[in-house]
């Protein structure tokens, strides 16, 4: 049995134990945000992790309209089994757009940061410490939220060191031939420069009214704000991640030289171990596939450690 298979088997066995364990899980609404609070059984004042989802209309479990890996749900379960509480929540747009969020065309990326900061404020004083755990684009939200409101620790999982627009271009270059990529790259650059692209290329169907909101995400740079963060940081990436390159983790680590880092050879973007491209693809719609156990242990150990510097 391959090492990755062994880890998956161990993690699956642990997941069965977790599901059988008693943990108080309750639906909560904080402002306009719907969330799930998970409290470990018997825990009086545990540390709490605010789990921040990646890009798109991603819900509290880490699922989108098409892809449903349940990344955040599985992480919350694993953390609960290790005595760590968590709050995970629906991003704006997940499960439908609410009137309380205003008009969709008025959305800006800072609204995601505002949401995370308000959730941190709702947790303050109730837990031993508050830790931001950002997955993928949620890592950028976590970095900016950590600059906005005091928290104790920061965890970045499969997070990019590049602006989202630059990252999107790099991802699309792997999929599109040069002739089709050229107008797409020009459109992304134009949006990042504050221009409206109408019509947008077929591969980039973003309505003109929504382009300013998308562009506000495209232009956020994680590096400068990360350099200003002084709390303990953990950065984890995986070699099977086809969305985020190792150079992203290297750049994040360079911006935060005191951070702890972990590179996992079998982990992909949705934080599970895979052995080949078929497994990689199918894992995005496999809510039962266990998370990389080394990742789980590293995150839990970092959250609970008395001193991590």
PDB file of C-alpha atoms in Angstrom:
ATOM      1  CA  UNK A   1       0.000   0.000   0.000  1.00  0.00           C
ATOM      2  CA  UNK A   2       1.306   3.439  -0.998  1.00  0.00           C
ATOM      3  CA  UNK A   3       1.996   5.980   1.781  1.00  0.00           C
ATOM      4  CA  UNK A   4      -0.847   8.153   0.484  1.00  0.00           C
ATOM      5  CA  UNK A   5      -3.222   5.180   0.651  1.00  0.00           C
ATOM      6  CA  UNK A   6      -2.119   4.411   4.198  1.00  0.00           C
ATOM      7  CA  UNK A   7      -2.747   7.996   5.257  1.00  0.00           C
ATOM      8  CA  UNK A   8      -6.155   7.967   3.583  1.00  0.00           C
ATOM      9  CA  UNK A   9      -7.086   4.741   5.355  1.00  0.00           C
ATOM     10  CA  UNK A  10      -6.017   6.156   8.709  1.00  0.00           C
ATOM     11  CA  UNK A  11      -7.879   9.391   8.085  1.00  0.00           C
ATOM     12  CA  UNK A  12     -11.007   7.504   7.055  1.00  0.00           C
ATOM     13  CA  UNK A  13     -10.892   5.457  10.225  1.00  0.00           C
ATOM     14  CA  UNK A  14     -10.477   8.629  12.215  1.00  0.00           C
ATOM     15  CA  UNK A  15     -13.407  10.239  10.401  1.00  0.00           C
ATOM     16  CA  UNK A  16     -15.624   7.357  11.519  1.00  0.00           C
ATOM     17  CA  UNK A  17     -14.569   7.997  15.116  1.00  0.00           C
ATOM     18  CA  UNK A  18     -15.242  11.713  14.673  1.00  0.00           C
ATOM     19  CA  UNK A  19     -18.754  11.146  13.341  1.00  0.00           C
ATOM     20  CA  UNK A  20     -19.515   8.932  16.317  1.00  0.00           C
ATOM     21  CA  UNK A  21     -18.101  11.436  18.812  1.00  0.00           C
ATOM     22  CA  UNK A  22     -20.387  13.905  20.509  1.00  0.00           C
ATOM     23  CA  UNK A  23     -19.901  17.481  19.358  1.00  0.00           C
ATOM     24  CA  UNK A  24     -22.441  20.227  19.606  1.00  0.00           C
ATOM     25  CA  UNK A  25     -23.152  21.570  16.125  1.00  0.00           C
ATOM     26  CA  UNK A  26     -25.657  24.358  15.740  1.00  0.00           C
ATOM     27  CA  UNK A  27     -26.860  26.658  12.979  1.00  0.00           C
ATOM     28  CA  UNK A  28     -26.349  30.323  13.833  1.00  0.00           C
ATOM     29  CA  UNK A  29     -27.051  33.580  12.064  1.00  0.00           C
ATOM     30  CA  UNK A  30     -24.706  36.510  12.647  1.00  0.00           C
ATOM     31  CA  UNK A  31     -26.037  39.578  10.920  1.00  0.00           C
ATOM     32  CA  UNK A  32     -26.968  38.346   7.466  1.00  0.00           C
ATOM     33  CA  UNK A  33     -24.462  35.489   7.546  1.00  0.00           C
ATOM     34  CA  UNK A  34     -25.614  31.890   8.020  1.00  0.00           C
ATOM     35  CA  UNK A  35     -23.043  29.699   9.747  1.00  0.00           C
ATOM     36  CA  UNK A  36     -22.447  26.476  11.630  1.00  0.00           C
ATOM     37  CA  UNK A  37     -20.803  26.522  15.052  1.00  0.00           C
ATOM     38  CA  UNK A  38     -19.150  23.290  16.151  1.00  0.00           C
ATOM     39  CA  UNK A  39     -18.153  22.898  19.803  1.00  0.00           C
ATOM     40  CA  UNK A  40     -16.205  19.816  20.992  1.00  0.00           C
ATOM     41  CA  UNK A  41     -17.944  17.709  23.616  1.00  0.00           C
ATOM     42  CA  UNK A  42     -17.053  18.707  27.160  1.00  0.00           C
ATOM     43  CA  UNK A  43     -15.012  21.718  26.067  1.00  0.00           C
ATOM     44  CA  UNK A  44     -15.505  24.685  28.380  1.00  0.00           C
ATOM     45  CA  UNK A  45     -13.517  27.360  26.523  1.00  0.00           C
ATOM     46  CA  UNK A  46     -11.650  25.775  23.606  1.00  0.00           C
ATOM     47  CA  UNK A  47      -9.733  27.570  20.877  1.00  0.00           C
ATOM     48  CA  UNK A  48     -11.886  28.374  17.856  1.00  0.00           C
ATOM     49  CA  UNK A  49     -11.059  28.384  14.157  1.00  0.00           C
ATOM     50  CA  UNK A  50     -12.934  30.626  11.750  1.00  0.00           C
ATOM     51  CA  UNK A  51     -12.947  28.589   8.525  1.00  0.00           C
ATOM     52  CA  UNK A  52     -12.922  30.808   5.426  1.00  0.00           C
ATOM     53  CA  UNK A  53     -13.864  29.222   2.108  1.00  0.00           C
ATOM     54  CA  UNK A  54     -12.256  29.650  -1.279  1.00  0.00           C
ATOM     55  CA  UNK A  55     -13.468  31.377  -4.432  1.00  0.00           C
ATOM     56  CA  UNK A  56     -16.920  31.288  -5.941  1.00  0.00           C
ATOM     57  CA  UNK A  57     -20.307  30.828  -4.307  1.00  0.00           C
ATOM     58  CA  UNK A  58     -18.911  28.488  -1.678  1.00  0.00           C
ATOM     59  CA  UNK A  59     -21.056  27.474   1.260  1.00  0.00           C
ATOM     60  CA  UNK A  60     -20.317  26.669   4.892  1.00  0.00           C
ATOM     61  CA  UNK A  61     -19.251  23.113   4.032  1.00  0.00           C
ATOM     62  CA  UNK A  62     -16.812  24.164   1.319  1.00  0.00           C
ATOM     63  CA  UNK A  63     -19.195  23.199  -1.498  1.00  0.00           C
ATOM     64  CA  UNK A  64     -20.153  25.153  -4.598  1.00  0.00           C
ATOM     65  CA  UNK A  65     -22.935  24.820  -7.167  1.00  0.00           C
ATOM     66  CA  UNK A  66     -21.018  22.208  -9.180  1.00  0.00           C
ATOM     67  CA  UNK A  67     -18.149  20.971  -7.003  1.00  0.00           C
ATOM     68  CA  UNK A  68     -18.870  19.430  -3.606  1.00  0.00           C
ATOM     69  CA  UNK A  69     -15.748  18.192  -1.797  1.00  0.00           C
ATOM     70  CA  UNK A  70     -17.095  19.231   1.666  1.00  0.00           C
ATOM     71  CA  UNK A  71     -13.610  20.481   2.561  1.00  0.00           C
ATOM     72  CA  UNK A  72     -14.663  22.759   5.419  1.00  0.00           C
ATOM     73  CA  UNK A  73     -17.179  20.332   6.889  1.00  0.00           C
ATOM     74  CA  UNK A  74     -14.537  17.630   7.078  1.00  0.00           C
ATOM     75  CA  UNK A  75     -12.023  20.035   8.574  1.00  0.00           C
ATOM     76  CA  UNK A  76     -14.521  21.156  11.237  1.00  0.00           C
ATOM     77  CA  UNK A  77     -15.156  17.524  12.176  1.00  0.00           C
ATOM     78  CA  UNK A  78     -11.477  16.725  12.439  1.00  0.00           C
ATOM     79  CA  UNK A  79     -10.761  19.816  14.524  1.00  0.00           C
ATOM     80  CA  UNK A  80     -13.649  19.006  16.869  1.00  0.00           C
ATOM     81  CA  UNK A  81     -12.180  15.565  17.495  1.00  0.00           C
ATOM     82  CA  UNK A  82      -9.030  17.336  18.680  1.00  0.00           C
ATOM     83  CA  UNK A  83     -10.769  19.720  21.058  1.00  0.00           C
ATOM     84  CA  UNK A  84     -11.003  22.699  18.697  1.00  0.00           C
ATOM     85  CA  UNK A  85     -14.215  24.604  18.034  1.00  0.00           C
ATOM     86  CA  UNK A  86     -14.962  26.092  14.635  1.00  0.00           C
ATOM     87  CA  UNK A  87     -17.274  28.481  12.871  1.00  0.00           C
ATOM     88  CA  UNK A  88     -17.828  27.964   9.167  1.00  0.00           C
ATOM     89  CA  UNK A  89     -20.184  30.071   7.084  1.00  0.00           C
ATOM     90  CA  UNK A  90     -21.878  30.672   3.753  1.00  0.00           C
ATOM     91  CA  UNK A  91     -20.062  33.233   1.639  1.00  0.00           C
ATOM     92  CA  UNK A  92     -22.081  35.996   0.053  1.00  0.00           C
ATOM     93  CA  UNK A  93     -23.882  34.431  -2.893  1.00  0.00           C
ATOM     94  CA  UNK A  94     -23.840  30.876  -1.552  1.00  0.00           C
ATOM     95  CA  UNK A  95     -27.362  29.425  -1.358  1.00  0.00           C
ATOM     96  CA  UNK A  96     -28.603  32.527  -3.169  1.00  0.00           C
ATOM     97  CA  UNK A  97     -27.976  36.258  -2.870  1.00  0.00           C
ATOM     98  CA  UNK A  98     -29.677  37.902   0.132  1.00  0.00           C
ATOM     99  CA  UNK A  99     -31.264  41.336   0.013  1.00  0.00           C
ATOM    100  CA  UNK A 100     -29.315  42.222   3.180  1.00  0.00           C
ATOM    101  CA  UNK A 101     -26.112  42.132   1.135  1.00  0.00           C
ATOM    102  CA  UNK A 102     -27.327  44.917  -1.152  1.00  0.00           C
ATOM    103  CA  UNK A 103     -27.160  44.733  -4.925  1.00  0.00           C
ATOM    104  CA  UNK A 104     -24.814  42.103  -6.383  1.00  0.00           C
ATOM    105  CA  UNK A 105     -23.295  44.724  -8.679  1.00  0.00           C
ATOM    106  CA  UNK A 106     -22.258  46.775  -5.638  1.00  0.00           C
ATOM    107  CA  UNK A 107     -20.243  43.908  -4.144  1.00  0.00           C
ATOM    108  CA  UNK A 108     -16.542  44.476  -3.576  1.00  0.00           C
ATOM    109  CA  UNK A 109     -13.902  42.084  -2.266  1.00  0.00           C
ATOM    110  CA  UNK A 110     -13.611  44.079   0.950  1.00  0.00           C
ATOM    111  CA  UNK A 111     -17.134  42.853   1.782  1.00  0.00           C
ATOM    112  CA  UNK A 112     -15.718  39.343   2.255  1.00  0.00           C
ATOM    113  CA  UNK A 113     -13.140  40.822   4.626  1.00  0.00           C
ATOM    114  CA  UNK A 114     -15.828  42.770   6.470  1.00  0.00           C
ATOM    115  CA  UNK A 115     -17.813  39.550   6.912  1.00  0.00           C
ATOM    116  CA  UNK A 116     -14.835  37.681   8.333  1.00  0.00           C
ATOM    117  CA  UNK A 117     -14.001  40.546  10.693  1.00  0.00           C
ATOM    118  CA  UNK A 118     -17.575  40.709  11.961  1.00  0.00           C
ATOM    119  CA  UNK A 119     -17.559  36.970  12.631  1.00  0.00           C
ATOM    120  CA  UNK A 120     -14.310  37.321  14.571  1.00  0.00           C
ATOM    121  CA  UNK A 121     -15.936  40.035  16.665  1.00  0.00           C
ATOM    122  CA  UNK A 122     -18.841  37.694  17.430  1.00  0.00           C
ATOM    123  CA  UNK A 123     -16.385  35.090  18.756  1.00  0.00           C
ATOM    124  CA  UNK A 124     -14.320  37.426  20.875  1.00  0.00           C
ATOM    125  CA  UNK A 125     -14.187  36.666  24.609  1.00  0.00           C
ATOM    126  CA  UNK A 126     -15.906  33.299  24.260  1.00  0.00           C
ATOM    127  CA  UNK A 127     -12.906  31.136  23.354  1.00  0.00           C
ATOM    128  CA  UNK A 128      -9.330  30.548  24.481  1.00  0.00           C
ATOM    129  CA  UNK A 129      -8.001  31.982  21.211  1.00  0.00           C
ATOM    130  CA  UNK A 130      -9.261  32.859  17.760  1.00  0.00           C
ATOM    131  CA  UNK A 131      -7.513  31.465  14.693  1.00  0.00           C
ATOM    132  CA  UNK A 132      -8.245  32.374  11.082  1.00  0.00           C
ATOM    133  CA  UNK A 133      -8.033  29.399   8.710  1.00  0.00           C
ATOM    134  CA  UNK A 134      -8.269  30.450   5.069  1.00  0.00           C
ATOM    135  CA  UNK A 135      -8.506  27.952   2.216  1.00  0.00           C
ATOM    136  CA  UNK A 136      -7.504  29.001  -1.314  1.00  0.00           C
ATOM    137  CA  UNK A 137      -8.918  32.510  -1.938  1.00  0.00           C
ATOM    138  CA  UNK A 138     -10.044  32.354   1.687  1.00  0.00           C
ATOM    139  CA  UNK A 139      -6.361  32.697   2.539  1.00  0.00           C
ATOM    140  CA  UNK A 140      -6.388  36.185   1.030  1.00  0.00           C
ATOM    141  CA  UNK A 141      -9.537  37.030   2.997  1.00  0.00           C
ATOM    142  CA  UNK A 142      -7.861  35.729   6.160  1.00  0.00           C
ATOM    143  CA  UNK A 143      -4.715  37.799   5.576  1.00  0.00           C
ATOM    144  CA  UNK A 144      -6.728  40.985   5.067  1.00  0.00           C
ATOM    145  CA  UNK A 145      -9.008  40.209   8.021  1.00  0.00           C
ATOM    146  CA  UNK A 146      -5.982  39.651  10.252  1.00  0.00           C
ATOM    147  CA  UNK A 147      -4.905  43.178   9.350  1.00  0.00           C
ATOM    148  CA  UNK A 148      -8.390  44.478  10.125  1.00  0.00           C
ATOM    149  CA  UNK A 149      -9.160  42.899  13.494  1.00  0.00           C
ATOM    150  CA  UNK A 150      -7.038  41.288  16.248  1.00  0.00           C
ATOM    151  CA  UNK A 151      -6.739  37.495  16.094  1.00  0.00           C
ATOM    152  CA  UNK A 152      -4.272  35.088  17.675  1.00  0.00           C
ATOM    153  CA  UNK A 153      -3.042  32.961  14.774  1.00  0.00           C
ATOM    154  CA  UNK A 154      -3.349  32.588  11.020  1.00  0.00           C
ATOM    155  CA  UNK A 155      -3.435  29.423   8.891  1.00  0.00           C
ATOM    156  CA  UNK A 156      -3.159  29.519   5.079  1.00  0.00           C
ATOM    157  CA  UNK A 157      -4.177  26.349   3.245  1.00  0.00           C
ATOM    158  CA  UNK A 158      -3.443  26.071  -0.497  1.00  0.00           C
ATOM    159  CA  UNK A 159      -3.351  29.863  -0.699  1.00  0.00           C
ATOM    160  CA  UNK A 160      -1.967  31.976  -3.527  1.00  0.00           C
ATOM    161  CA  UNK A 161       0.788  34.572  -3.233  1.00  0.00           C
ATOM    162  CA  UNK A 162      -0.378  36.279  -6.432  1.00  0.00           C
ATOM    163  CA  UNK A 163      -3.143  38.690  -7.247  1.00  0.00           C
ATOM    164  CA  UNK A 164      -6.256  36.729  -8.216  1.00  0.00           C
ATOM    165  CA  UNK A 165      -6.251  38.148 -11.728  1.00  0.00           C
ATOM    166  CA  UNK A 166      -2.662  37.051 -12.300  1.00  0.00           C
ATOM    167  CA  UNK A 167      -3.424  33.642 -10.823  1.00  0.00           C
ATOM    168  CA  UNK A 168      -6.456  33.215 -13.084  1.00  0.00           C
ATOM    169  CA  UNK A 169      -4.355  34.012 -16.137  1.00  0.00           C
ATOM    170  CA  UNK A 170      -1.744  31.455 -15.094  1.00  0.00           C
ATOM    171  CA  UNK A 171      -4.438  28.817 -14.581  1.00  0.00           C
ATOM    172  CA  UNK A 172      -6.149  29.508 -17.911  1.00  0.00           C
ATOM    173  CA  UNK A 173      -2.850  29.458 -19.810  1.00  0.00           C
ATOM    174  CA  UNK A 174      -2.617  25.761 -18.955  1.00  0.00           C
ATOM    175  CA  UNK A 175      -6.013  25.067 -20.518  1.00  0.00           C
ATOM    176  CA  UNK A 176      -6.364  27.388 -23.507  1.00  0.00           C
ATOM    177  CA  UNK A 177      -4.364  27.540 -26.736  1.00  0.00           C
ATOM    178  CA  UNK A 178      -2.419  30.762 -27.259  1.00  0.00           C
ATOM    179  CA  UNK A 179      -4.862  32.190 -29.811  1.00  0.00           C
ATOM    180  CA  UNK A 180      -7.785  31.876 -27.416  1.00  0.00           C
ATOM    181  CA  UNK A 181      -5.770  32.904 -24.368  1.00  0.00           C
ATOM    182  CA  UNK A 182      -4.639  36.248 -25.781  1.00  0.00           C
ATOM    183  CA  UNK A 183      -8.064  37.989 -25.693  1.00  0.00           C
ATOM    184  CA  UNK A 184      -8.790  36.459 -22.288  1.00  0.00           C
ATOM    185  CA  UNK A 185      -5.532  37.807 -20.829  1.00  0.00           C
ATOM    186  CA  UNK A 186      -6.246  41.244 -22.319  1.00  0.00           C
ATOM    187  CA  UNK A 187      -9.741  41.213 -20.810  1.00  0.00           C
ATOM    188  CA  UNK A 188      -8.452  40.294 -17.371  1.00  0.00           C
ATOM    189  CA  UNK A 189      -5.783  42.994 -17.577  1.00  0.00           C
ATOM    190  CA  UNK A 190      -8.410  45.537 -18.629  1.00  0.00           C
ATOM    191  CA  UNK A 191     -10.667  44.629 -15.697  1.00  0.00           C
ATOM    192  CA  UNK A 192      -7.718  44.869 -13.328  1.00  0.00           C
ATOM    193  CA  UNK A 193      -7.097  48.365 -14.725  1.00  0.00           C
ATOM    194  CA  UNK A 194     -10.658  49.378 -13.891  1.00  0.00           C
ATOM    195  CA  UNK A 195     -12.100  49.063 -17.386  1.00  0.00           C
ATOM    196  CA  UNK A 196     -15.369  47.421 -18.431  1.00  0.00           C
ATOM    197  CA  UNK A 197     -14.994  44.728 -21.083  1.00  0.00           C
ATOM    198  CA  UNK A 198     -18.122  44.419 -23.219  1.00  0.00           C
ATOM    199  CA  UNK A 199     -18.418  41.956 -24.715  1.00  0.00           C
ATOM    200  CA  UNK A 200     -16.158  39.737 -22.661  1.00  0.00           C
ATOM    201  CA  UNK A 201     -14.489  36.726 -24.312  1.00  0.00           C
ATOM    202  CA  UNK A 202     -16.598  33.541 -24.273  1.00  0.00           C
ATOM    203  CA  UNK A 203     -14.153  31.967 -21.802  1.00  0.00           C
ATOM    204  CA  UNK A 204     -14.669  34.871 -19.373  1.00  0.00           C
ATOM    205  CA  UNK A 205     -18.394  35.453 -19.231  1.00  0.00           C
ATOM    206  CA  UNK A 206     -18.601  38.139 -16.547  1.00  0.00           C
ATOM    207  CA  UNK A 207     -21.522  40.566 -17.034  1.00  0.00           C
ATOM    208  CA  UNK A 208     -20.391  44.202 -17.298  1.00  0.00           C
ATOM    209  CA  UNK A 209     -22.336  45.193 -14.162  1.00  0.00           C
ATOM    210  CA  UNK A 210     -20.453  42.597 -12.093  1.00  0.00           C
ATOM    211  CA  UNK A 211     -16.979  43.309 -13.474  1.00  0.00           C
ATOM    212  CA  UNK A 212     -16.025  46.022 -10.932  1.00  0.00           C
ATOM    213  CA  UNK A 213     -16.726  43.571  -8.084  1.00  0.00           C
ATOM    214  CA  UNK A 214     -14.732  40.800  -9.744  1.00  0.00           C
ATOM    215  CA  UNK A 215     -11.906  43.237 -10.508  1.00  0.00           C
ATOM    216  CA  UNK A 216     -11.771  44.218  -6.845  1.00  0.00           C
ATOM    217  CA  UNK A 217     -10.800  40.602  -6.130  1.00  0.00           C
ATOM    218  CA  UNK A 218      -8.434  40.425  -9.114  1.00  0.00           C
ATOM    219  CA  UNK A 219      -6.278  43.298  -7.845  1.00  0.00           C
ATOM    220  CA  UNK A 220      -5.808  42.420  -4.148  1.00  0.00           C
ATOM    221  CA  UNK A 221      -2.160  41.545  -3.443  1.00  0.00           C
ATOM    222  CA  UNK A 222      -1.594  39.273  -0.412  1.00  0.00           C
ATOM    223  CA  UNK A 223       2.127  39.915  -0.032  1.00  0.00           C
ATOM    224  CA  UNK A 224       2.299  43.429   1.410  1.00  0.00           C
ATOM    225  CA  UNK A 225      -0.398  42.866   4.064  1.00  0.00           C
ATOM    226  CA  UNK A 226       1.135  39.506   4.953  1.00  0.00           C
ATOM    227  CA  UNK A 227       4.476  41.207   5.614  1.00  0.00           C
ATOM    228  CA  UNK A 228       2.770  43.377   8.224  1.00  0.00           C
ATOM    229  CA  UNK A 229       1.271  40.520  10.231  1.00  0.00           C
ATOM    230  CA  UNK A 230       3.152  39.686  13.433  1.00  0.00           C
ATOM    231  CA  UNK A 231       1.008  36.880  14.867  1.00  0.00           C
ATOM    232  CA  UNK A 232       2.080  33.229  14.412  1.00  0.00           C
ATOM    233  CA  UNK A 233       1.386  31.911  10.904  1.00  0.00           C
ATOM    234  CA  UNK A 234       1.183  28.408   9.415  1.00  0.00           C
ATOM    235  CA  UNK A 235       1.364  27.942   5.625  1.00  0.00           C
ATOM    236  CA  UNK A 236       0.524  24.567   4.055  1.00  0.00           C
ATOM    237  CA  UNK A 237       0.603  23.525   0.407  1.00  0.00           C
ATOM    238  CA  UNK A 238       0.443  20.308  -1.575  1.00  0.00           C
ATOM    239  CA  UNK A 239       2.362  18.934  -4.551  1.00  0.00           C
ATOM    240  CA  UNK A 240      -0.814  17.519  -6.151  1.00  0.00           C
ATOM    241  CA  UNK A 241      -2.440  20.962  -6.225  1.00  0.00           C
ATOM    242  CA  UNK A 242      -3.029  21.884  -9.876  1.00  0.00           C
ATOM    243  CA  UNK A 243      -4.435  25.319  -8.983  1.00  0.00           C
ATOM    244  CA  UNK A 244      -1.729  26.703  -6.695  1.00  0.00           C
ATOM    245  CA  UNK A 245       1.969  26.219  -7.427  1.00  0.00           C
ATOM    246  CA  UNK A 246       4.776  25.643  -4.975  1.00  0.00           C
ATOM    247  CA  UNK A 247       6.147  29.057  -5.903  1.00  0.00           C
ATOM    248  CA  UNK A 248       3.093  30.547  -4.184  1.00  0.00           C
ATOM    249  CA  UNK A 249       3.987  28.889  -0.911  1.00  0.00           C
ATOM    250  CA  UNK A 250       7.620  29.940  -1.310  1.00  0.00           C
ATOM    251  CA  UNK A 251       6.568  33.562  -1.892  1.00  0.00           C
ATOM    252  CA  UNK A 252       4.178  33.537   1.073  1.00  0.00           C
ATOM    253  CA  UNK A 253       6.906  32.101   3.291  1.00  0.00           C
ATOM    254  CA  UNK A 254       9.339  34.768   2.104  1.00  0.00           C
ATOM    255  CA  UNK A 255       6.823  37.449   3.048  1.00  0.00           C
ATOM    256  CA  UNK A 256       6.401  35.878   6.484  1.00  0.00           C
ATOM    257  CA  UNK A 257       9.842  34.453   7.332  1.00  0.00           C
ATOM    258  CA  UNK A 258       8.839  33.520  10.890  1.00  0.00           C
ATOM    259  CA  UNK A 259       5.932  31.391   9.639  1.00  0.00           C
ATOM    260  CA  UNK A 260       5.850  27.635   9.953  1.00  0.00           C
ATOM    261  CA  UNK A 261       5.495  25.855   6.597  1.00  0.00           C
ATOM    262  CA  UNK A 262       4.516  22.374   5.495  1.00  0.00           C
ATOM    263  CA  UNK A 263       4.668  20.955   1.957  1.00  0.00           C
ATOM    264  CA  UNK A 264       2.748  17.700   1.500  1.00  0.00           C
ATOM    265  CA  UNK A 265       3.660  15.504  -1.488  1.00  0.00           C
ATOM    266  CA  UNK A 266       0.257  13.840  -2.001  1.00  0.00           C
ATOM    267  CA  UNK A 267      -2.179  16.632  -1.049  1.00  0.00           C
ATOM    268  CA  UNK A 268      -4.231  18.439  -3.681  1.00  0.00           C
ATOM    269  CA  UNK A 269      -6.186  21.699  -3.682  1.00  0.00           C
ATOM    270  CA  UNK A 270      -9.180  20.359  -1.765  1.00  0.00           C
ATOM    271  CA  UNK A 271      -6.777  19.083   0.925  1.00  0.00           C
ATOM    272  CA  UNK A 272      -7.030  15.355   0.242  1.00  0.00           C
ATOM    273  CA  UNK A 273      -4.390  12.853  -0.832  1.00  0.00           C
ATOM    274  CA  UNK A 274      -4.509  11.692  -4.458  1.00  0.00           C
ATOM    275  CA  UNK A 275      -2.289   9.380  -6.446  1.00  0.00           C
ATOM    276  CA  UNK A 276      -3.049  10.420 -10.031  1.00  0.00           C
ATOM    277  CA  UNK A 277      -4.967  12.913 -12.156  1.00  0.00           C
ATOM    278  CA  UNK A 278      -8.163  10.832 -12.216  1.00  0.00           C
ATOM    279  CA  UNK A 279      -8.253  10.789  -8.420  1.00  0.00           C
ATOM    280  CA  UNK A 280      -7.434  14.480  -8.370  1.00  0.00           C
ATOM    281  CA  UNK A 281     -10.405  15.323 -10.578  1.00  0.00           C
ATOM    282  CA  UNK A 282     -12.877  13.016  -8.837  1.00  0.00           C
ATOM    283  CA  UNK A 283     -11.902  14.289  -5.379  1.00  0.00           C
ATOM    284  CA  UNK A 284     -13.569  17.639  -6.106  1.00  0.00           C
ATOM    285  CA  UNK A 285     -16.913  15.844  -5.929  1.00  0.00           C
ATOM    286  CA  UNK A 286     -16.122  13.315  -3.207  1.00  0.00           C
ATOM    287  CA  UNK A 287     -17.335  14.569   0.186  1.00  0.00           C
ATOM    288  CA  UNK A 288     -16.365  11.274   1.809  1.00  0.00           C
ATOM    289  CA  UNK A 289     -12.707  11.333   0.788  1.00  0.00           C
ATOM    290  CA  UNK A 290     -10.714  12.026   3.991  1.00  0.00           C
ATOM    291  CA  UNK A 291      -8.505  15.052   4.367  1.00  0.00           C
ATOM    292  CA  UNK A 292      -4.733  14.681   4.368  1.00  0.00           C
ATOM    293  CA  UNK A 293      -4.006  13.520   7.891  1.00  0.00           C
ATOM    294  CA  UNK A 294      -0.651  15.295   8.142  1.00  0.00           C
ATOM    295  CA  UNK A 295      -2.381  18.561   7.234  1.00  0.00           C
ATOM    296  CA  UNK A 296      -5.059  18.023   9.883  1.00  0.00           C
ATOM    297  CA  UNK A 297      -2.493  17.219  12.570  1.00  0.00           C
ATOM    298  CA  UNK A 298      -0.364  20.226  11.651  1.00  0.00           C
ATOM    299  CA  UNK A 299      -3.313  22.633  11.750  1.00  0.00           C
ATOM    300  CA  UNK A 300      -4.653  21.228  15.028  1.00  0.00           C
ATOM    301  CA  UNK A 301      -1.210  21.244  16.635  1.00  0.00           C
ATOM    302  CA  UNK A 302      -0.597  24.808  15.528  1.00  0.00           C
ATOM    303  CA  UNK A 303      -3.951  25.995  16.913  1.00  0.00           C
ATOM    304  CA  UNK A 304      -3.545  24.312  20.289  1.00  0.00           C
ATOM    305  CA  UNK A 305       0.206  24.798  20.875  1.00  0.00           C
ATOM    306  CA  UNK A 306       1.082  26.952  23.863  1.00  0.00           C
ATOM    307  CA  UNK A 307       3.873  28.644  21.905  1.00  0.00           C
ATOM    308  CA  UNK A 308       4.498  28.361  18.195  1.00  0.00           C
ATOM    309  CA  UNK A 309       7.267  30.849  17.559  1.00  0.00           C
TER     310      UNK A 309
END
